[in-house]
Coordinates of C-alpha atoms in Angstrom, one line a residue:
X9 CA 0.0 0.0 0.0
X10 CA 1.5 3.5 -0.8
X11 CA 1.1 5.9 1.6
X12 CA 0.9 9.7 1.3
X13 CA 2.0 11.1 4.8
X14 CA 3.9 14.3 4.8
X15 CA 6.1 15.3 7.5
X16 CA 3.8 18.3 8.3
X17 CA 1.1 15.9 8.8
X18 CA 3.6 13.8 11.6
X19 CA 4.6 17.6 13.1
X20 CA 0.7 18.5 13.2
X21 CA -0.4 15.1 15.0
X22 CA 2.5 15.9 17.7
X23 CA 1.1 19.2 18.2
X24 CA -2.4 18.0 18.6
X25 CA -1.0 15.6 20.4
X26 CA 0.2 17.4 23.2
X27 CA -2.0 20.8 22.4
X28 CA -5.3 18.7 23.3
X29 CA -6.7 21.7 21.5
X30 CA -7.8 22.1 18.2
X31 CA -7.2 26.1 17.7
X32 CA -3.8 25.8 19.9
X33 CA -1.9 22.9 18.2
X34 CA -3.3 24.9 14.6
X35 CA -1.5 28.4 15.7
X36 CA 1.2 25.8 17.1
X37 CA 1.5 24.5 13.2
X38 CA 0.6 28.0 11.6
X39 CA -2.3 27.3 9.7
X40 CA -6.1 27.8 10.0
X41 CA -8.5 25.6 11.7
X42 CA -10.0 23.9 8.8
X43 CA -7.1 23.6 7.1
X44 CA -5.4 21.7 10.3
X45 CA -8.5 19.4 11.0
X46 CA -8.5 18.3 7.0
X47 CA -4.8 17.6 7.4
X48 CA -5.8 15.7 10.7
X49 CA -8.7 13.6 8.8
X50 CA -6.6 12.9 5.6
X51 CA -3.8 11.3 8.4
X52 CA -6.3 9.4 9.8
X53 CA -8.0 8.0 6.5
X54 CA -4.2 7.3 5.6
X55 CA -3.5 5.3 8.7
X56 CA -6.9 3.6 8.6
X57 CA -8.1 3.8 12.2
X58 CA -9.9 6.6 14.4
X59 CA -6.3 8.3 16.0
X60 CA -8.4 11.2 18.5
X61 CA -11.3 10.9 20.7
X62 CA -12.8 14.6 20.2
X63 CA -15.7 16.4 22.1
X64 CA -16.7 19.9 22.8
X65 CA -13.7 20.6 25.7
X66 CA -11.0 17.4 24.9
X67 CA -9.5 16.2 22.6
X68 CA -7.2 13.0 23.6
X69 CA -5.8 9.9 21.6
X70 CA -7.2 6.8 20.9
X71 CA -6.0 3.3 21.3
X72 CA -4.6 3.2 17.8
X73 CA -3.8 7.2 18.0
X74 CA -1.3 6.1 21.2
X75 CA 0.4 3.6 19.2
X76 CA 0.8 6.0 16.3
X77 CA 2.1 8.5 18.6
X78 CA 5.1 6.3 19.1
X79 CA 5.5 5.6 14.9
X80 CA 5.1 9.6 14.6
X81 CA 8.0 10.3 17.3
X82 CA 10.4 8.1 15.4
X83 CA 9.5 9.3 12.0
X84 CA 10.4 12.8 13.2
X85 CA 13.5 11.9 14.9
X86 CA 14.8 9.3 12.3
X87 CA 13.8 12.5 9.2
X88 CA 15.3 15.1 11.2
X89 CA 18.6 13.1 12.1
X90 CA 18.7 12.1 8.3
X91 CA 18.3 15.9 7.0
X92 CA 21.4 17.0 9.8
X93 CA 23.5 14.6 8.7
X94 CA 22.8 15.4 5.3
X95 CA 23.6 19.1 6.5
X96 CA 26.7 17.7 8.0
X97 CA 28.0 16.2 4.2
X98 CA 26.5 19.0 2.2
X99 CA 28.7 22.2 4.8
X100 CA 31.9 19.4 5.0
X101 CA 31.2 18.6 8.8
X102 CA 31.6 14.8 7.5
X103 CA 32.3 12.7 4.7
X104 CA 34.8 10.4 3.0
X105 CA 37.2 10.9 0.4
X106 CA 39.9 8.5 -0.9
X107 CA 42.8 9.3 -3.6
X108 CA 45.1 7.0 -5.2
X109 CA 48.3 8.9 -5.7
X110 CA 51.9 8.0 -7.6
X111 CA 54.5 7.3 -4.6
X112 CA 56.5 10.7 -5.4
X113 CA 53.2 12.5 -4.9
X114 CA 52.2 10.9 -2.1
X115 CA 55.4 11.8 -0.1
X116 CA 56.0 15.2 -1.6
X117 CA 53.1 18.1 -1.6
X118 CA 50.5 15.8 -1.2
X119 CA 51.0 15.4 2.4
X120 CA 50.7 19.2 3.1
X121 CA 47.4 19.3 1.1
X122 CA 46.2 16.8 3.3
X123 CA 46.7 18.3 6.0
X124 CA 45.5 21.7 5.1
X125 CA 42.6 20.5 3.9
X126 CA 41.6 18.2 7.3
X127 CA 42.5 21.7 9.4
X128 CA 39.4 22.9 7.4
X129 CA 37.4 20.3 7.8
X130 CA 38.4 18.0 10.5
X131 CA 34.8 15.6 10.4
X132 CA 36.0 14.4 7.1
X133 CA 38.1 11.2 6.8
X134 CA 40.5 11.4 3.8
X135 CA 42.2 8.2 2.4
X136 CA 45.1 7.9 0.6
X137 CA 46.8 5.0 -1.8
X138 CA 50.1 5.0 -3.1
X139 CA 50.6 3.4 -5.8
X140 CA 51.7 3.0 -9.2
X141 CA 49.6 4.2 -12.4
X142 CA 48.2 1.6 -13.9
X143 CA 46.8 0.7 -10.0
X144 CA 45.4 3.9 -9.4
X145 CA 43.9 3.8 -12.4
X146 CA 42.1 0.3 -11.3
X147 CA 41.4 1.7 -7.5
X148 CA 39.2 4.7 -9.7
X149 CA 37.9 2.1 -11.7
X150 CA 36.5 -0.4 -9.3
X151 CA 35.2 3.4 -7.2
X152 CA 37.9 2.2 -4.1
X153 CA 39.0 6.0 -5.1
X154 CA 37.4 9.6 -5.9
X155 CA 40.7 11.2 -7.4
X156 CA 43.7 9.6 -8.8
X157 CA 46.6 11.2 -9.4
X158 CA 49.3 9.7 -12.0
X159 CA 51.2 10.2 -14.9
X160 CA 50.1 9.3 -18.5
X161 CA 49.7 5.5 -20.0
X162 CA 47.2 3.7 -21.4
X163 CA 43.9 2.7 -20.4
X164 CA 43.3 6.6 -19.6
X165 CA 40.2 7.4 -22.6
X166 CA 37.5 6.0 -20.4
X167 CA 38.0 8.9 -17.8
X168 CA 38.3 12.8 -17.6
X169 CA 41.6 13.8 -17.2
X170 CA 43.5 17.0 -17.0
X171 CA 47.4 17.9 -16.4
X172 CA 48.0 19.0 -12.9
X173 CA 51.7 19.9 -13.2
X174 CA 55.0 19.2 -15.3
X175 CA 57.7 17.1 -13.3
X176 CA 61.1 17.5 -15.7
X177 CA 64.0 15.1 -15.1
X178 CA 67.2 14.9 -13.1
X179 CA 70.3 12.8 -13.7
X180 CA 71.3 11.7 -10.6
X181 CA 75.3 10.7 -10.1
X182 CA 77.8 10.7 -7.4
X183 CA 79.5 13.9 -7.2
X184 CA 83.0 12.1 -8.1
X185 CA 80.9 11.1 -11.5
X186 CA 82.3 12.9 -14.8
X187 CA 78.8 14.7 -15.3
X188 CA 78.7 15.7 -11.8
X189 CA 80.0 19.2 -12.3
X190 CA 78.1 20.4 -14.7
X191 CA 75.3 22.5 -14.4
X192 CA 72.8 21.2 -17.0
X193 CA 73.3 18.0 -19.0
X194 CA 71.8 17.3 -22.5
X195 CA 70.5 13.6 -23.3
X196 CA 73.9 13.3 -25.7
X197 CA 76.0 13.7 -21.9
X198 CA 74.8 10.2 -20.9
X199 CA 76.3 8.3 -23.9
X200 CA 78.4 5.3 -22.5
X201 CA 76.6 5.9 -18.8
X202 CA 76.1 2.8 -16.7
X203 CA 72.3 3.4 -16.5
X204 CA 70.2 2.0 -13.0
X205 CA 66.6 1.8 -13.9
X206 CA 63.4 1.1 -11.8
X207 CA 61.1 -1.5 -12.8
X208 CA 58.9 -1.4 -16.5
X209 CA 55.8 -1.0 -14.5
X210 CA 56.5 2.7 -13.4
X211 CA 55.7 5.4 -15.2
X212 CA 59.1 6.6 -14.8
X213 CA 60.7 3.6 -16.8
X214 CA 58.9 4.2 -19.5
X215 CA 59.5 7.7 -19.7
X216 CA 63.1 7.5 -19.6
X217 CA 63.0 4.9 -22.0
X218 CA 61.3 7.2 -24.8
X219 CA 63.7 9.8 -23.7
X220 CA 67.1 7.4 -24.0
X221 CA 65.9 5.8 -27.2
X222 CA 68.7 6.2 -29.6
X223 CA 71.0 7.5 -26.9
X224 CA 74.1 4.7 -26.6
X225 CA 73.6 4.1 -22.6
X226 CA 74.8 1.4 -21.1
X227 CA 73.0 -1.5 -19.1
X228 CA 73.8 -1.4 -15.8
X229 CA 71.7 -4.6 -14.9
X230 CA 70.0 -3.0 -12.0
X231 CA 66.6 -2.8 -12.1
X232 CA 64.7 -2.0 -9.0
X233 CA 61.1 -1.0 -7.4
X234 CA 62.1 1.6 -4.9
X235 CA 64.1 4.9 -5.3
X236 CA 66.0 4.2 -2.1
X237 CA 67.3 1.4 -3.8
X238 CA 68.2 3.7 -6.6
X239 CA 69.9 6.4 -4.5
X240 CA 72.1 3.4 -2.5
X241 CA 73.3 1.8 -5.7
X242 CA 74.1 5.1 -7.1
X243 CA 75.9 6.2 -3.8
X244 CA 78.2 2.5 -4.2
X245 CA 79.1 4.1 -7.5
X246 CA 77.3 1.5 -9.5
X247 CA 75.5 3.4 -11.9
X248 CA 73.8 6.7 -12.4
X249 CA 70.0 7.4 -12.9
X250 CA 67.1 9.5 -14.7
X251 CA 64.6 10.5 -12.7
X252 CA 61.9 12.7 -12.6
X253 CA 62.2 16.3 -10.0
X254 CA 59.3 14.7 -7.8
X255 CA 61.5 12.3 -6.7
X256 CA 64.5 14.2 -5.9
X257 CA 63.5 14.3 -2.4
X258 CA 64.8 10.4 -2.1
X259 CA 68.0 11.6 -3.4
X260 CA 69.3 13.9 -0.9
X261 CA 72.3 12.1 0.1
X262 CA 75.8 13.8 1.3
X263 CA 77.4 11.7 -2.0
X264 CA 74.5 13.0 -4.9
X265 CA 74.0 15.8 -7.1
X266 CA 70.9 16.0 -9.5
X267 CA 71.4 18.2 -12.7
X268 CA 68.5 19.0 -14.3
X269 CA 68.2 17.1 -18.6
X270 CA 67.9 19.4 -21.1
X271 CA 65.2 18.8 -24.1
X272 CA 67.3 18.9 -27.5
X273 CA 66.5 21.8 -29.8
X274 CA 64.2 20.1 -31.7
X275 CA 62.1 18.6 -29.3
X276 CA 60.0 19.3 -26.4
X277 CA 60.7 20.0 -22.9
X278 CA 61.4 16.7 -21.1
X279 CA 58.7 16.0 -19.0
X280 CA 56.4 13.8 -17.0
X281 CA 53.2 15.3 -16.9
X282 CA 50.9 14.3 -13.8
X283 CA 47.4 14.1 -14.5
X284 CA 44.5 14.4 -12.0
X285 CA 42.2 11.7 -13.5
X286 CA 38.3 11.3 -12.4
X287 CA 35.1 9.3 -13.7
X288 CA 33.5 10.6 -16.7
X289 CA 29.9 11.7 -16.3
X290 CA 29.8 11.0 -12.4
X291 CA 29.8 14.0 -10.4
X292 CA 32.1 14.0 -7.0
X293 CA 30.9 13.9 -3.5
X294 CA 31.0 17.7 -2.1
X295 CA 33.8 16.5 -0.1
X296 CA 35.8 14.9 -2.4
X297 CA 35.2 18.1 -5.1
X298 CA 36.6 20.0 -2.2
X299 CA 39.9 17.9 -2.3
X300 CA 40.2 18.7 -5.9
X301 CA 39.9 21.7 -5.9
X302 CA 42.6 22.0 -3.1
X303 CA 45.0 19.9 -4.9
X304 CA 44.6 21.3 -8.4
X305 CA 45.0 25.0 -6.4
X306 CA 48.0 23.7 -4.4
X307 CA 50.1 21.4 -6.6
X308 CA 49.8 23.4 -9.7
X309 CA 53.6 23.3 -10.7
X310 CA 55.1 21.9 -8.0
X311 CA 57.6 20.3 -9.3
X312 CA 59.1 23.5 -9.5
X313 CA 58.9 24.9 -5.9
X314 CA 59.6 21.6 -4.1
X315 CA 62.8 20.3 -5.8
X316 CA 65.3 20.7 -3.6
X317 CA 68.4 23.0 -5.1
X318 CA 71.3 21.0 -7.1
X319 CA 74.5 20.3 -4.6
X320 CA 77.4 22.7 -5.5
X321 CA 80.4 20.4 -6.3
X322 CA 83.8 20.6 -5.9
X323 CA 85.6 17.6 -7.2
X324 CA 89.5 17.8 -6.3
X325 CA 90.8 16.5 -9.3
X326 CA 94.6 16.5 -8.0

């Protein structure tokens, strides 16, 4: 059976209710008379059963009309707690919002966003995922995350997507390396370089693979998942590495410099974009908009405020 029971009708029972008084509980509800006792009669038609006992001086409830009385209270309370905590997500007092993030965004200028953004709204839980692309890609995908942030590959057409900053690329080296004292390196500079790359999953790899391609490098052998890894073989003078100016923050070692890569004339800068990728044609939660908006105002071009400055070498060539 459908029923048609408004809220005012619940609010104008109470009233009655506790009023005993058809006038008082009406000016209680601000309406007329009539109006009220239609209302009152249309409830009662609605529920099916007689809920007040009326006579020239009281008005009190039935049998039925005292077990409604305890459906009404709940209705209220259960409508008004749902509208609050509706209030609550719709002014940022409490929500949810999860982001899958590339490991060098995660660890650098994410973080402070973060916290910025739970100092203004402290009822909301964030989440965060590091992880590679092609996984925060499938965190989006299976709705585990509202925002992922990562750098270009395939499998990106079935979402919206726009470029959240540049992230140009370093050659790290020990400062006893034969690049090392140079200011600026061209792609030429590494011919012959015993190269130490991280795994073919990251996007990282396969941007400095692009980049190298037709550059005479040599293999180091070394292929690893974690840019600590990275910075200790370089530091044990095994190899030297291209990586992007996100990551320079895992480099800061007493025995490193990172110089920035210069594009050739004829090409582009050398770059990894980083995206900030969302579902097409689903709107975000007001929570999670909020996030985006922080992020796309804070990490615009970060790459270029957070790198850290390139270690002034003195190699004593005696």
């Amino acid at each position: 059976m459908k029923l048609n029971v408004s809220t005012r009708s619940l609010h104008a029972f109470l009233a009655l209710q506790e009023c005993k008084h058809f006038t008082h509980a009406a000016e209680r509800c601000f309406m007329s008379q009539s109006a009220f006792s239609v209302m009152i009669q249309k409830l009662e038609v609605a529920v099916g059963a007689k809920l007040f006992e009326r006579d020239t001086r009281n008005v009190t409830l039935t049998a039925e009309g005292e077990l409604f009385a305890e459906v009404a209270r709940s209705l209220v309370s259960d409508i008004e707690a749902a509208f609050a905590d509706m209030s609550d997500y719709v002014a940022r007092r409490k929500g949810r919002v999860a982001i899958a993030a590339l490991p060098s965004l995660a660890a650098n200028g994410l973080p402070a966003v973060i916290a910025e953004y739970k100092r203004a709204y402290p009822g909301i839980t964030v989440q965060l995922f590091d992880a590679l692309s092609d996984q925060c890609l499938a965190m989006l995908r299976q709705g585990k995350v509202d925002i992922a942030l990562t750098a270009p590959g395939s499998g990106l057409t079935e979402f919206d997507t726009k470029t959240l900053c540049s992230d140009p690329f370093y050659l790290v080296c020990r400062q006893d390396h034969a690049l090392a004292g140079k200011r600026r390196i061209r792609l030429s500079d590494l011919s012959g370089c015993e190269l130490i790359h991280l795994t073919r999953s990251t996007s990282v790899r396969q941007h400095v693979e692009l980049l190298l391609r037709g550059i005479p490098v040599m293999n180091s052998g070394l292929e690893v998942e974690h840019l600590a890894t990275v910075a200790g073989l370089i530091e044990s003078g095994l190899g030297v590495s291209i990586v992007p100016e996100l990551t320079l923050f895992q480099f800061r070692h007493m025995n490193l410099v990172s110089i920035p890569v210069d594009a050739p004339v004829d090409a582009d800068e050398i770059v990894r974009p980083i995206l900030i990728v969302k579902k097409k044609e689903r709107s975000l939660s007001i929570a999670a908009q909020g996030m985006s908006e922080l992020i796309e105002k804070r990490l615009h071009n970060i790459g270029s405020r957070t790198a850290p400055k390139r270690i002034k070498v003195q190699i004593n060539k005696s």
